[in-house]
Every structure is written in C-alpha cells, then in structure tokens.
Amino acid sequence: MTIKVLAIGDVIGKPGRRCLSKLLPLARERFQPDIVICNGENAAGGFGLTKKIYNQFVDNFGIDCITMGNHWHDKPEIHSFAPQAERLVLPANMMNVDRLDAAFRVLKSKSGHSFAVINLIGRAFMHPDNRDFFTPVEAILKQLPDQCKIRIVDFHGEATSEKQGIGHFLKGRASLVYGTHSHVPTADERIMGGFTGYTTDLGMTGPYDSVIGIRTEAALQRMQTGEKRRFEPATHDLWLCFILAEIDPATGRCVGIQRHRWEYEQMKDQITGSDEDE
C-alpha cells in the first residue's frame, strides 16, 4: 500500500482558483489522492492570501495543507488568522517569520497516516534578509515524531541551484521535495537516492497567456520603461500544474513521481456541473 500525494503549484488569483475548483475534482476522481497540498501565496489577486480564500481551499476544495512564499504577508489580515490556521505553513527562514512552529505542520491523511509539511524559502534573488534554510529544516526534522515517516518540503525559491541543493541535502530524509515560485513547470521529476521524490518547480495553476501569471501588457511595460503599473492576474489559457507522488507510509520512501499539466480548455468537456466563475 502506498500513500498518494498530489502537490499543486502556485495558485494565481481568481483565475487560478477557478481552474483549481474545476479540475481538482477531476484529478481526485482519476488519481484518488490521500493528501492534497497547494501553494497559496498568490491566491488573493496574485499577491497573498485572505482568510476567506484559506477557508475556501480547506472547506470547499478539501486542500489538506497550504504552503506559502515571499508574498505570504501581502494581505495584512493574515497576521490575525495565520496563528489559528491549522493547515497553513509559512516559510521557516523568511526574514519576517520568527516562529519555527509556523513553518511546519503534522497532519493526518484521510486514510489516517501522519504526514508533515515543511515550507522553506530561497535566498538567491530573493529578499536579502532571508536567513539560511539549512538550519531551520534540520531543527524541524528533529521535532517531527518518529512515527511520521511521510515528510514533504515546499522550497519556494528563484534559483534552480538552491532547489536542487536542498533536494540533495534532504535526500533520504524527506519523502518529497519540490520547488515553487518560478511559475514554470520543470521536466526533471525523479527519485533522488532511491528515496526522495523531487522536482525543481511544480509550475503555477492559473493563466499561462501571461508573464508568470500577470497581464502581459503591464509586465512588458515595467520591463521596457521601469514604470510600476499595477500588476493584475491575466485571465486566459488556464493550466492546473501538479505532481503525483506515491510514498510508502512505513518508511517514507517515494516509490513513484509523475508530472501533470492539465489545460482547462482541453479538459473542460470532462467536467460535470456548471462553468460559472468561482
């Protein structure tokens, strides 16, 4: 028996939430995952997370754990609800996260197996005050119960070298390590050392007719002139990007990992129910 983990890349604003609401039920039906995790740091208008959206992810979509990243604090209300949000994880080494217990969760899968989710953030090309990520992950691993063999790490970073580095660092000690933040899915899923499932970036869930999820015109304007026009999520060409990993709950070893990219327009005829905006 293995435990199936479905990990979803950065959800971008309302378009990403709509794509998630329509295609996740189909993914559940097809793969029967025991655990579903998504990165939610861009879920509210492309920047941050609100309590309403957190509740939507957990209560309506059945997401088991939500990881974050450099935009975790962009919506001020998160400071009031995050301490009570049992399925929300913040990046352990980010300059404005000072509680290690906010950076990991030990939860139960629907089949009753314990699993841990850890969130880290990169330093290269990110905030210069982000701290070393090796020290906190070591400290977190020491706090995890011995019986919790399924250990999942979302490394939210810009540099592929850091993402691959943390994969090798956690090889044999984590069941699954994947990158987020780049918003582009990488084609390097593999099992490191015969134990740790790995991919450099899941890609995003949202509009790919864009510049990493943002309306193309505004992004190009900033690149060409430096003018900081308001960034808003694009709306077209929605993709759901995710990996499916199979993990042995007795040992924590990943025994299989698959990459998936579902385009909404190609999949929508398989969806039951209405097609109204979420």
PDB file of C-alpha atoms in Angstrom:
ATOM      1  CA  MET A   1       0.000   0.000   0.000  1.00  0.00           C
ATOM      2  CA  THR A   2       1.246   3.477  -0.856  1.00  0.00           C
ATOM      3  CA  ILE A   3       0.017   6.967   0.011  1.00  0.00           C
ATOM      4  CA  LYS A   4      -0.674   9.234  -2.960  1.00  0.00           C
ATOM      5  CA  VAL A   5       0.307  12.889  -2.604  1.00  0.00           C
ATOM      6  CA  LEU A   6      -0.995  15.440  -5.100  1.00  0.00           C
ATOM      7  CA  ALA A   7       1.024  18.674  -4.910  1.00  0.00           C
ATOM      8  CA  ILE A   8      -0.253  21.721  -6.808  1.00  0.00           C
ATOM      9  CA  GLY A   9       1.833  24.677  -7.984  1.00  0.00           C
ATOM     10  CA  ASP A  10       1.257  28.352  -7.065  1.00  0.00           C
ATOM     11  CA  VAL A  11      -2.437  29.260  -7.486  1.00  0.00           C
ATOM     12  CA  ILE A  12      -2.671  32.665  -9.201  1.00  0.00           C
ATOM     13  CA  GLY A  13      -5.625  34.861  -8.205  1.00  0.00           C
ATOM     14  CA  LYS A  14      -9.232  34.258  -9.170  1.00  0.00           C
ATOM     15  CA  PRO A  15      -8.360  32.590 -12.499  1.00  0.00           C
ATOM     16  CA  GLY A  16      -6.170  30.078 -10.695  1.00  0.00           C
ATOM     17  CA  ARG A  17      -8.843  29.433  -8.058  1.00  0.00           C
ATOM     18  CA  ARG A  18     -11.418  28.887 -10.794  1.00  0.00           C
ATOM     19  CA  CYS A  19      -9.135  26.429 -12.573  1.00  0.00           C
ATOM     20  CA  LEU A  20      -8.495  24.638  -9.285  1.00  0.00           C
ATOM     21  CA  SER A  21     -12.193  24.405  -8.453  1.00  0.00           C
ATOM     22  CA  LYS A  22     -12.999  22.864 -11.838  1.00  0.00           C
ATOM     23  CA  LEU A  23     -10.074  20.499 -12.373  1.00  0.00           C
ATOM     24  CA  LEU A  24      -9.189  19.342  -8.859  1.00  0.00           C
ATOM     25  CA  PRO A  25     -12.370  17.230  -8.547  1.00  0.00           C
ATOM     26  CA  LEU A  26     -11.423  15.530 -11.814  1.00  0.00           C
ATOM     27  CA  ALA A  27      -7.891  14.887 -10.535  1.00  0.00           C
ATOM     28  CA  ARG A  28      -9.325  13.430  -7.322  1.00  0.00           C
ATOM     29  CA  GLU A  29     -11.609  11.151  -9.300  1.00  0.00           C
ATOM     30  CA  ARG A  30      -8.814   9.982 -11.575  1.00  0.00           C
ATOM     31  CA  PHE A  31      -5.966   9.541  -9.058  1.00  0.00           C
ATOM     32  CA  GLN A  32      -7.698   9.108  -5.664  1.00  0.00           C
ATOM     33  CA  PRO A  33      -5.026  11.046  -3.727  1.00  0.00           C
ATOM     34  CA  ASP A  34      -4.762  10.613   0.042  1.00  0.00           C
ATOM     35  CA  ILE A  35      -3.155  14.053   0.524  1.00  0.00           C
ATOM     36  CA  VAL A  36      -3.594  17.276  -1.463  1.00  0.00           C
ATOM     37  CA  ILE A  37      -1.241  20.219  -0.934  1.00  0.00           C
ATOM     38  CA  CYS A  38      -1.106  23.537  -2.800  1.00  0.00           C
ATOM     39  CA  ASN A  39       0.923  26.713  -2.697  1.00  0.00           C
ATOM     40  CA  GLY A  40      -1.403  29.635  -1.922  1.00  0.00           C
ATOM     41  CA  GLU A  41       0.860  32.676  -1.670  1.00  0.00           C
ATOM     42  CA  ASN A  42      -0.528  34.208  -4.891  1.00  0.00           C
ATOM     43  CA  ALA A  43      -4.135  33.140  -4.408  1.00  0.00           C
ATOM     44  CA  ALA A  44      -5.637  36.544  -3.497  1.00  0.00           C
ATOM     45  CA  GLY A  45      -5.390  38.821  -6.512  1.00  0.00           C
ATOM     46  CA  GLY A  46      -1.964  37.389  -7.291  1.00  0.00           C
ATOM     47  CA  PHE A  47      -0.413  38.555  -4.025  1.00  0.00           C
ATOM     48  CA  GLY A  48      -1.057  36.964  -0.652  1.00  0.00           C
ATOM     49  CA  LEU A  49      -3.883  35.004   0.954  1.00  0.00           C
ATOM     50  CA  THR A  50      -7.080  36.073   2.699  1.00  0.00           C
ATOM     51  CA  LYS A  51      -8.995  34.189   5.384  1.00  0.00           C
ATOM     52  CA  LYS A  52     -11.935  33.747   3.008  1.00  0.00           C
ATOM     53  CA  ILE A  53      -9.728  32.089   0.387  1.00  0.00           C
ATOM     54  CA  TYR A  54      -7.945  29.973   3.004  1.00  0.00           C
ATOM     55  CA  ASN A  55     -11.336  28.709   4.182  1.00  0.00           C
ATOM     56  CA  GLN A  56     -12.402  28.095   0.564  1.00  0.00           C
ATOM     57  CA  PHE A  57      -9.313  25.989  -0.061  1.00  0.00           C
ATOM     58  CA  VAL A  58      -9.771  23.934   3.103  1.00  0.00           C
ATOM     59  CA  ASP A  59     -13.553  23.673   3.396  1.00  0.00           C
ATOM     60  CA  ASN A  60     -14.699  23.756  -0.247  1.00  0.00           C
ATOM     61  CA  PHE A  61     -11.732  22.307  -2.123  1.00  0.00           C
ATOM     62  CA  GLY A  62     -10.600  19.866   0.574  1.00  0.00           C
ATOM     63  CA  ILE A  63      -6.959  21.009   0.474  1.00  0.00           C
ATOM     64  CA  ASP A  64      -5.052  19.319   3.303  1.00  0.00           C
ATOM     65  CA  CYS A  65      -2.254  21.878   3.622  1.00  0.00           C
ATOM     66  CA  ILE A  66      -1.433  25.278   2.090  1.00  0.00           C
ATOM     67  CA  THR A  67       2.177  26.397   1.759  1.00  0.00           C
ATOM     68  CA  MET A  68       3.272  29.984   1.199  1.00  0.00           C
ATOM     69  CA  GLY A  69       6.233  32.074  -0.013  1.00  0.00           C
ATOM     70  CA  ASN A  70       7.578  35.602  -0.365  1.00  0.00           C
ATOM     71  CA  HIS A  71       4.101  37.151  -0.681  1.00  0.00           C
ATOM     72  CA  TRP A  72       2.709  35.428   2.416  1.00  0.00           C
ATOM     73  CA  HIS A  73       2.321  38.754   4.273  1.00  0.00           C
ATOM     74  CA  ASP A  74       0.909  40.879   1.426  1.00  0.00           C
ATOM     75  CA  LYS A  75      -2.641  40.800   2.822  1.00  0.00           C
ATOM     76  CA  PRO A  76      -2.401  42.289   6.343  1.00  0.00           C
ATOM     77  CA  GLU A  77      -5.288  40.188   7.670  1.00  0.00           C
ATOM     78  CA  ILE A  78      -3.119  37.064   7.524  1.00  0.00           C
ATOM     79  CA  HIS A  79      -1.337  38.182  10.684  1.00  0.00           C
ATOM     80  CA  SER A  80      -4.577  37.762  12.628  1.00  0.00           C
ATOM     81  CA  PHE A  81      -5.710  34.400  11.250  1.00  0.00           C
ATOM     82  CA  ALA A  82      -2.442  32.593  10.476  1.00  0.00           C
ATOM     83  CA  PRO A  83      -1.700  31.612  14.105  1.00  0.00           C
ATOM     84  CA  GLN A  84      -5.021  29.716  14.248  1.00  0.00           C
ATOM     85  CA  ALA A  85      -4.852  28.306  10.703  1.00  0.00           C
ATOM     86  CA  GLU A  86      -4.047  24.644  11.320  1.00  0.00           C
ATOM     87  CA  ARG A  87      -3.408  23.858   7.653  1.00  0.00           C
ATOM     88  CA  LEU A  88      -1.272  26.884   6.745  1.00  0.00           C
ATOM     89  CA  VAL A  89       2.538  26.791   6.624  1.00  0.00           C
ATOM     90  CA  LEU A  90       4.859  29.815   6.343  1.00  0.00           C
ATOM     91  CA  PRO A  91       8.466  29.804   5.046  1.00  0.00           C
ATOM     92  CA  ALA A  92      10.707  28.969   8.015  1.00  0.00           C
ATOM     93  CA  ASN A  93      13.679  31.146   7.124  1.00  0.00           C
ATOM     94  CA  MET A  94      11.960  34.221   5.683  1.00  0.00           C
ATOM     95  CA  MET A  95      13.104  37.457   7.271  1.00  0.00           C
ATOM     96  CA  ASN A  96       9.679  38.195   8.825  1.00  0.00           C
ATOM     97  CA  VAL A  97       8.824  34.708  10.106  1.00  0.00           C
ATOM     98  CA  ASP A  98      10.104  34.339  13.667  1.00  0.00           C
ATOM     99  CA  ARG A  99       8.258  31.210  14.825  1.00  0.00           C
ATOM    100  CA  LEU A 100       9.592  27.833  13.758  1.00  0.00           C
ATOM    101  CA  ASP A 101       6.283  26.194  14.647  1.00  0.00           C
ATOM    102  CA  ALA A 102       4.591  28.295  11.932  1.00  0.00           C
ATOM    103  CA  ALA A 103       6.807  26.671   9.295  1.00  0.00           C
ATOM    104  CA  PHE A 104       5.632  23.070   9.542  1.00  0.00           C
ATOM    105  CA  ARG A 105       2.514  21.052  10.236  1.00  0.00           C
ATOM    106  CA  VAL A 106       1.996  17.435  11.244  1.00  0.00           C
ATOM    107  CA  LEU A 107      -1.399  16.332   9.963  1.00  0.00           C
ATOM    108  CA  LYS A 108      -3.397  13.179   9.294  1.00  0.00           C
ATOM    109  CA  SER A 109      -4.244  11.948   5.823  1.00  0.00           C
ATOM    110  CA  LYS A 110      -7.771  10.829   5.017  1.00  0.00           C
ATOM    111  CA  SER A 111      -6.521   7.265   5.377  1.00  0.00           C
ATOM    112  CA  GLY A 112      -5.230   8.001   8.888  1.00  0.00           C
ATOM    113  CA  HIS A 113      -1.492   8.276   8.198  1.00  0.00           C
ATOM    114  CA  SER A 114       0.575  11.065   9.734  1.00  0.00           C
ATOM    115  CA  PHE A 115       2.389  13.398   7.355  1.00  0.00           C
ATOM    116  CA  ALA A 116       4.476  16.526   7.799  1.00  0.00           C
ATOM    117  CA  VAL A 117       4.658  19.559   5.510  1.00  0.00           C
ATOM    118  CA  ILE A 118       7.598  21.975   5.750  1.00  0.00           C
ATOM    119  CA  ASN A 119       7.947  25.333   3.967  1.00  0.00           C
ATOM    120  CA  LEU A 120      11.308  26.978   3.159  1.00  0.00           C
ATOM    121  CA  ILE A 121      12.303  29.959   1.022  1.00  0.00           C
ATOM    122  CA  GLY A 122      15.356  30.719  -1.096  1.00  0.00           C
ATOM    123  CA  ARG A 123      17.940  33.456  -0.644  1.00  0.00           C
ATOM    124  CA  ALA A 124      19.358  33.993  -4.153  1.00  0.00           C
ATOM    125  CA  PHE A 125      17.463  36.768  -5.985  1.00  0.00           C
ATOM    126  CA  MET A 126      15.022  36.949  -3.057  1.00  0.00           C
ATOM    127  CA  HIS A 127      14.862  39.249  -0.021  1.00  0.00           C
ATOM    128  CA  PRO A 128      18.453  39.877   1.146  1.00  0.00           C
ATOM    129  CA  ASP A 129      17.479  39.355   4.791  1.00  0.00           C
ATOM    130  CA  ASN A 130      16.125  35.850   4.297  1.00  0.00           C
ATOM    131  CA  ARG A 131      18.041  33.524   6.584  1.00  0.00           C
ATOM    132  CA  ASP A 132      19.922  30.280   5.978  1.00  0.00           C
ATOM    133  CA  PHE A 133      17.454  27.495   5.133  1.00  0.00           C
ATOM    134  CA  PHE A 134      19.586  24.523   6.207  1.00  0.00           C
ATOM    135  CA  THR A 135      19.492  25.299   9.947  1.00  0.00           C
ATOM    136  CA  PRO A 136      15.702  25.549  10.366  1.00  0.00           C
ATOM    137  CA  VAL A 137      14.939  22.458   8.315  1.00  0.00           C
ATOM    138  CA  GLU A 138      17.373  20.481  10.470  1.00  0.00           C
ATOM    139  CA  ALA A 139      15.633  21.796  13.586  1.00  0.00           C
ATOM    140  CA  ILE A 140      12.199  20.927  12.208  1.00  0.00           C
ATOM    141  CA  LEU A 141      13.218  17.394  11.252  1.00  0.00           C
ATOM    142  CA  LYS A 142      14.372  16.824  14.844  1.00  0.00           C
ATOM    143  CA  GLN A 143      10.944  17.889  16.124  1.00  0.00           C
ATOM    144  CA  LEU A 144       8.945  15.545  13.919  1.00  0.00           C
ATOM    145  CA  PRO A 145       7.558  12.414  15.597  1.00  0.00           C
ATOM    146  CA  ASP A 146       9.383   9.213  14.667  1.00  0.00           C
ATOM    147  CA  GLN A 147       6.136   7.627  13.509  1.00  0.00           C
ATOM    148  CA  CYS A 148       5.603  10.443  10.976  1.00  0.00           C
ATOM    149  CA  LYS A 149       7.519   8.981   8.044  1.00  0.00           C
ATOM    150  CA  ILE A 150       5.883  10.999   5.238  1.00  0.00           C
ATOM    151  CA  ARG A 151       7.780  14.299   5.094  1.00  0.00           C
ATOM    152  CA  ILE A 152       7.079  16.840   2.361  1.00  0.00           C
ATOM    153  CA  VAL A 153       9.045  20.039   1.677  1.00  0.00           C
ATOM    154  CA  ASP A 154       7.977  23.014  -0.472  1.00  0.00           C
ATOM    155  CA  PHE A 155      11.061  25.118  -1.261  1.00  0.00           C
ATOM    156  CA  HIS A 156       9.873  28.488  -2.571  1.00  0.00           C
ATOM    157  CA  GLY A 157      12.809  29.912  -4.477  1.00  0.00           C
ATOM    158  CA  GLU A 158      14.093  31.646  -7.571  1.00  0.00           C
ATOM    159  CA  ALA A 159      17.356  29.791  -8.119  1.00  0.00           C
ATOM    160  CA  THR A 160      17.240  26.270  -9.508  1.00  0.00           C
ATOM    161  CA  SER A 161      20.617  25.636  -7.886  1.00  0.00           C
ATOM    162  CA  GLU A 162      19.198  26.225  -4.407  1.00  0.00           C
ATOM    163  CA  LYS A 163      16.204  23.998  -5.144  1.00  0.00           C
ATOM    164  CA  GLN A 164      18.415  21.174  -6.357  1.00  0.00           C
ATOM    165  CA  GLY A 165      20.765  21.765  -3.439  1.00  0.00           C
ATOM    166  CA  ILE A 166      18.021  21.346  -0.847  1.00  0.00           C
ATOM    167  CA  GLY A 167      16.858  18.229  -2.672  1.00  0.00           C
ATOM    168  CA  HIS A 168      20.289  16.668  -2.277  1.00  0.00           C
ATOM    169  CA  PHE A 169      20.591  17.927   1.311  1.00  0.00           C
ATOM    170  CA  LEU A 170      17.312  16.209   2.257  1.00  0.00           C
ATOM    171  CA  LYS A 171      17.933  13.097   0.155  1.00  0.00           C
ATOM    172  CA  GLY A 172      16.977  10.062   2.221  1.00  0.00           C
ATOM    173  CA  ARG A 173      15.400  12.237   4.937  1.00  0.00           C
ATOM    174  CA  ALA A 174      12.379  13.693   3.140  1.00  0.00           C
ATOM    175  CA  SER A 175       9.798  11.790   1.139  1.00  0.00           C
ATOM    176  CA  LEU A 176       9.118  14.578  -1.345  1.00  0.00           C
ATOM    177  CA  VAL A 177      10.919  17.856  -2.107  1.00  0.00           C
ATOM    178  CA  TYR A 178       9.630  20.245  -4.741  1.00  0.00           C
ATOM    179  CA  GLY A 179      10.157  23.838  -5.775  1.00  0.00           C
ATOM    180  CA  THR A 180       7.605  26.608  -6.231  1.00  0.00           C
ATOM    181  CA  HIS A 181       7.780  30.334  -7.135  1.00  0.00           C
ATOM    182  CA  SER A 182       9.169  30.165 -10.685  1.00  0.00           C
ATOM    183  CA  HIS A 183       5.656  29.560 -12.099  1.00  0.00           C
ATOM    184  CA  VAL A 184       7.131  27.370 -14.829  1.00  0.00           C
ATOM    185  CA  PRO A 185       6.931  23.557 -14.568  1.00  0.00           C
ATOM    186  CA  THR A 186      10.253  21.761 -14.902  1.00  0.00           C
ATOM    187  CA  ALA A 187      10.697  18.393 -16.585  1.00  0.00           C
ATOM    188  CA  ASP A 188      13.142  16.871 -14.091  1.00  0.00           C
ATOM    189  CA  GLU A 189      10.959  14.840 -11.748  1.00  0.00           C
ATOM    190  CA  ARG A 190      12.928  11.946 -10.299  1.00  0.00           C
ATOM    191  CA  ILE A 191      13.659   9.940  -7.164  1.00  0.00           C
ATOM    192  CA  MET A 192      16.908  11.010  -5.514  1.00  0.00           C
ATOM    193  CA  GLY A 193      18.988   8.337  -3.861  1.00  0.00           C
ATOM    194  CA  GLY A 194      16.208   5.809  -4.345  1.00  0.00           C
ATOM    195  CA  PHE A 195      14.208   7.570  -1.614  1.00  0.00           C
ATOM    196  CA  THR A 196      13.276  11.243  -2.119  1.00  0.00           C
ATOM    197  CA  GLY A 197      10.839  12.327  -4.820  1.00  0.00           C
ATOM    198  CA  TYR A 198      11.993  15.600  -6.365  1.00  0.00           C
ATOM    199  CA  THR A 199      11.160  18.214  -8.986  1.00  0.00           C
ATOM    200  CA  THR A 200      12.685  21.680  -9.339  1.00  0.00           C
ATOM    201  CA  ASP A 201       9.373  23.506  -9.860  1.00  0.00           C
ATOM    202  CA  LEU A 202       5.738  22.451  -9.973  1.00  0.00           C
ATOM    203  CA  GLY A 203       4.726  25.352 -12.212  1.00  0.00           C
ATOM    204  CA  MET A 204       1.728  27.546 -11.483  1.00  0.00           C
ATOM    205  CA  THR A 205      -2.012  26.952 -11.524  1.00  0.00           C
ATOM    206  CA  GLY A 206      -3.509  29.820 -13.458  1.00  0.00           C
ATOM    207  CA  PRO A 207      -3.252  31.812 -16.707  1.00  0.00           C
ATOM    208  CA  TYR A 208      -0.291  30.936 -18.945  1.00  0.00           C
ATOM    209  CA  ASP A 209      -1.187  33.566 -21.578  1.00  0.00           C
ATOM    210  CA  SER A 210       0.729  35.973 -19.357  1.00  0.00           C
ATOM    211  CA  VAL A 211       4.124  36.739 -17.863  1.00  0.00           C
ATOM    212  CA  ILE A 212       4.275  34.293 -14.920  1.00  0.00           C
ATOM    213  CA  GLY A 213       0.561  34.855 -14.338  1.00  0.00           C
ATOM    214  CA  ILE A 214       0.486  38.647 -14.689  1.00  0.00           C
ATOM    215  CA  ARG A 215      -1.176  40.523 -17.559  1.00  0.00           C
ATOM    216  CA  THR A 216       1.406  40.667 -20.334  1.00  0.00           C
ATOM    217  CA  GLU A 217       0.963  44.371 -21.160  1.00  0.00           C
ATOM    218  CA  ALA A 218       1.700  45.532 -17.604  1.00  0.00           C
ATOM    219  CA  ALA A 219       4.679  43.199 -17.254  1.00  0.00           C
ATOM    220  CA  LEU A 220       6.206  44.334 -20.557  1.00  0.00           C
ATOM    221  CA  GLN A 221       5.594  47.982 -19.680  1.00  0.00           C
ATOM    222  CA  ARG A 222       7.592  47.587 -16.477  1.00  0.00           C
ATOM    223  CA  MET A 223      10.383  45.696 -18.255  1.00  0.00           C
ATOM    224  CA  GLN A 224      10.673  48.316 -21.004  1.00  0.00           C
ATOM    225  CA  THR A 225      10.252  51.540 -19.033  1.00  0.00           C
ATOM    226  CA  GLY A 226      10.642  50.705 -15.344  1.00  0.00           C
ATOM    227  CA  GLU A 227       7.211  52.216 -14.737  1.00  0.00           C
ATOM    228  CA  LYS A 228       5.449  50.334 -11.949  1.00  0.00           C
ATOM    229  CA  ARG A 229       1.958  49.851 -13.300  1.00  0.00           C
ATOM    230  CA  ARG A 230      -0.424  47.852 -11.167  1.00  0.00           C
ATOM    231  CA  PHE A 231       0.057  44.122 -11.629  1.00  0.00           C
ATOM    232  CA  GLU A 232      -3.091  42.030 -12.000  1.00  0.00           C
ATOM    233  CA  PRO A 233      -3.507  38.349 -12.865  1.00  0.00           C
ATOM    234  CA  ALA A 234      -4.166  37.517 -16.510  1.00  0.00           C
ATOM    235  CA  THR A 235      -7.309  35.539 -17.305  1.00  0.00           C
ATOM    236  CA  HIS A 236      -6.708  33.261 -20.308  1.00  0.00           C
ATOM    237  CA  ASP A 237      -5.160  29.852 -21.023  1.00  0.00           C
ATOM    238  CA  LEU A 238      -5.654  28.273 -17.607  1.00  0.00           C
ATOM    239  CA  TRP A 239      -3.499  25.314 -16.571  1.00  0.00           C
ATOM    240  CA  LEU A 240      -3.529  23.123 -13.491  1.00  0.00           C
ATOM    241  CA  CYS A 241       0.058  22.024 -12.827  1.00  0.00           C
ATOM    242  CA  PHE A 242       0.792  19.328 -10.273  1.00  0.00           C
ATOM    243  CA  ILE A 243       2.815  16.268  -9.416  1.00  0.00           C
ATOM    244  CA  LEU A 244       1.528  12.966  -8.089  1.00  0.00           C
ATOM    245  CA  ALA A 245       3.886  11.101  -5.784  1.00  0.00           C
ATOM    246  CA  GLU A 246       3.435   7.661  -4.273  1.00  0.00           C
ATOM    247  CA  ILE A 247       5.017   7.174  -0.847  1.00  0.00           C
ATOM    248  CA  ASP A 248       5.448   4.112   1.340  1.00  0.00           C
ATOM    249  CA  PRO A 249       3.950   5.159   4.718  1.00  0.00           C
ATOM    250  CA  ALA A 250       6.031   2.606   6.635  1.00  0.00           C
ATOM    251  CA  THR A 251       9.389   4.025   5.502  1.00  0.00           C
ATOM    252  CA  GLY A 252       8.612   7.430   3.954  1.00  0.00           C
ATOM    253  CA  ARG A 253      10.286   6.375   0.718  1.00  0.00           C
ATOM    254  CA  CYS A 254       8.912   7.791  -2.530  1.00  0.00           C
ATOM    255  CA  VAL A 255       8.315   4.953  -4.974  1.00  0.00           C
ATOM    256  CA  GLY A 256       6.873   6.941  -7.869  1.00  0.00           C
ATOM    257  CA  ILE A 257       6.507  10.512  -9.124  1.00  0.00           C
ATOM    258  CA  GLN A 258       4.637  11.848 -12.155  1.00  0.00           C
ATOM    259  CA  ARG A 259       4.331  15.347 -13.601  1.00  0.00           C
ATOM    260  CA  HIS A 260       0.957  16.583 -14.914  1.00  0.00           C
ATOM    261  CA  ARG A 261      -0.082  19.702 -16.827  1.00  0.00           C
ATOM    262  CA  TRP A 262      -3.807  19.978 -17.469  1.00  0.00           C
ATOM    263  CA  GLU A 263      -5.067  22.720 -19.767  1.00  0.00           C
ATOM    264  CA  TYR A 264      -8.564  23.779 -18.810  1.00  0.00           C
ATOM    265  CA  GLU A 265      -9.823  24.233 -22.376  1.00  0.00           C
ATOM    266  CA  GLN A 266      -8.761  20.698 -23.241  1.00  0.00           C
ATOM    267  CA  MET A 267     -10.209  19.169 -20.069  1.00  0.00           C
ATOM    268  CA  LYS A 268     -13.445  21.101 -19.566  1.00  0.00           C
ATOM    269  CA  ASP A 269     -15.606  18.637 -21.522  1.00  0.00           C
ATOM    270  CA  GLN A 270     -14.754  16.072 -18.824  1.00  0.00           C
ATOM    271  CA  ILE A 271     -16.036  18.331 -16.040  1.00  0.00           C
ATOM    272  CA  THR A 272     -19.517  17.830 -14.644  1.00  0.00           C
ATOM    273  CA  GLY A 273     -21.551  20.738 -13.279  1.00  0.00           C
ATOM    274  CA  SER A 274     -21.744  24.425 -14.148  1.00  0.00           C
ATOM    275  CA  ASP A 275     -18.969  26.564 -15.588  1.00  0.00           C
ATOM    276  CA  GLU A 276     -19.629  29.669 -13.529  1.00  0.00           C
ATOM    277  CA  ASP A 277     -16.812  31.756 -12.103  1.00  0.00           C
ATOM    278  CA  GLU A 278     -15.728  30.875  -8.599  1.00  0.00           C
TER     279      GLU A 278
END
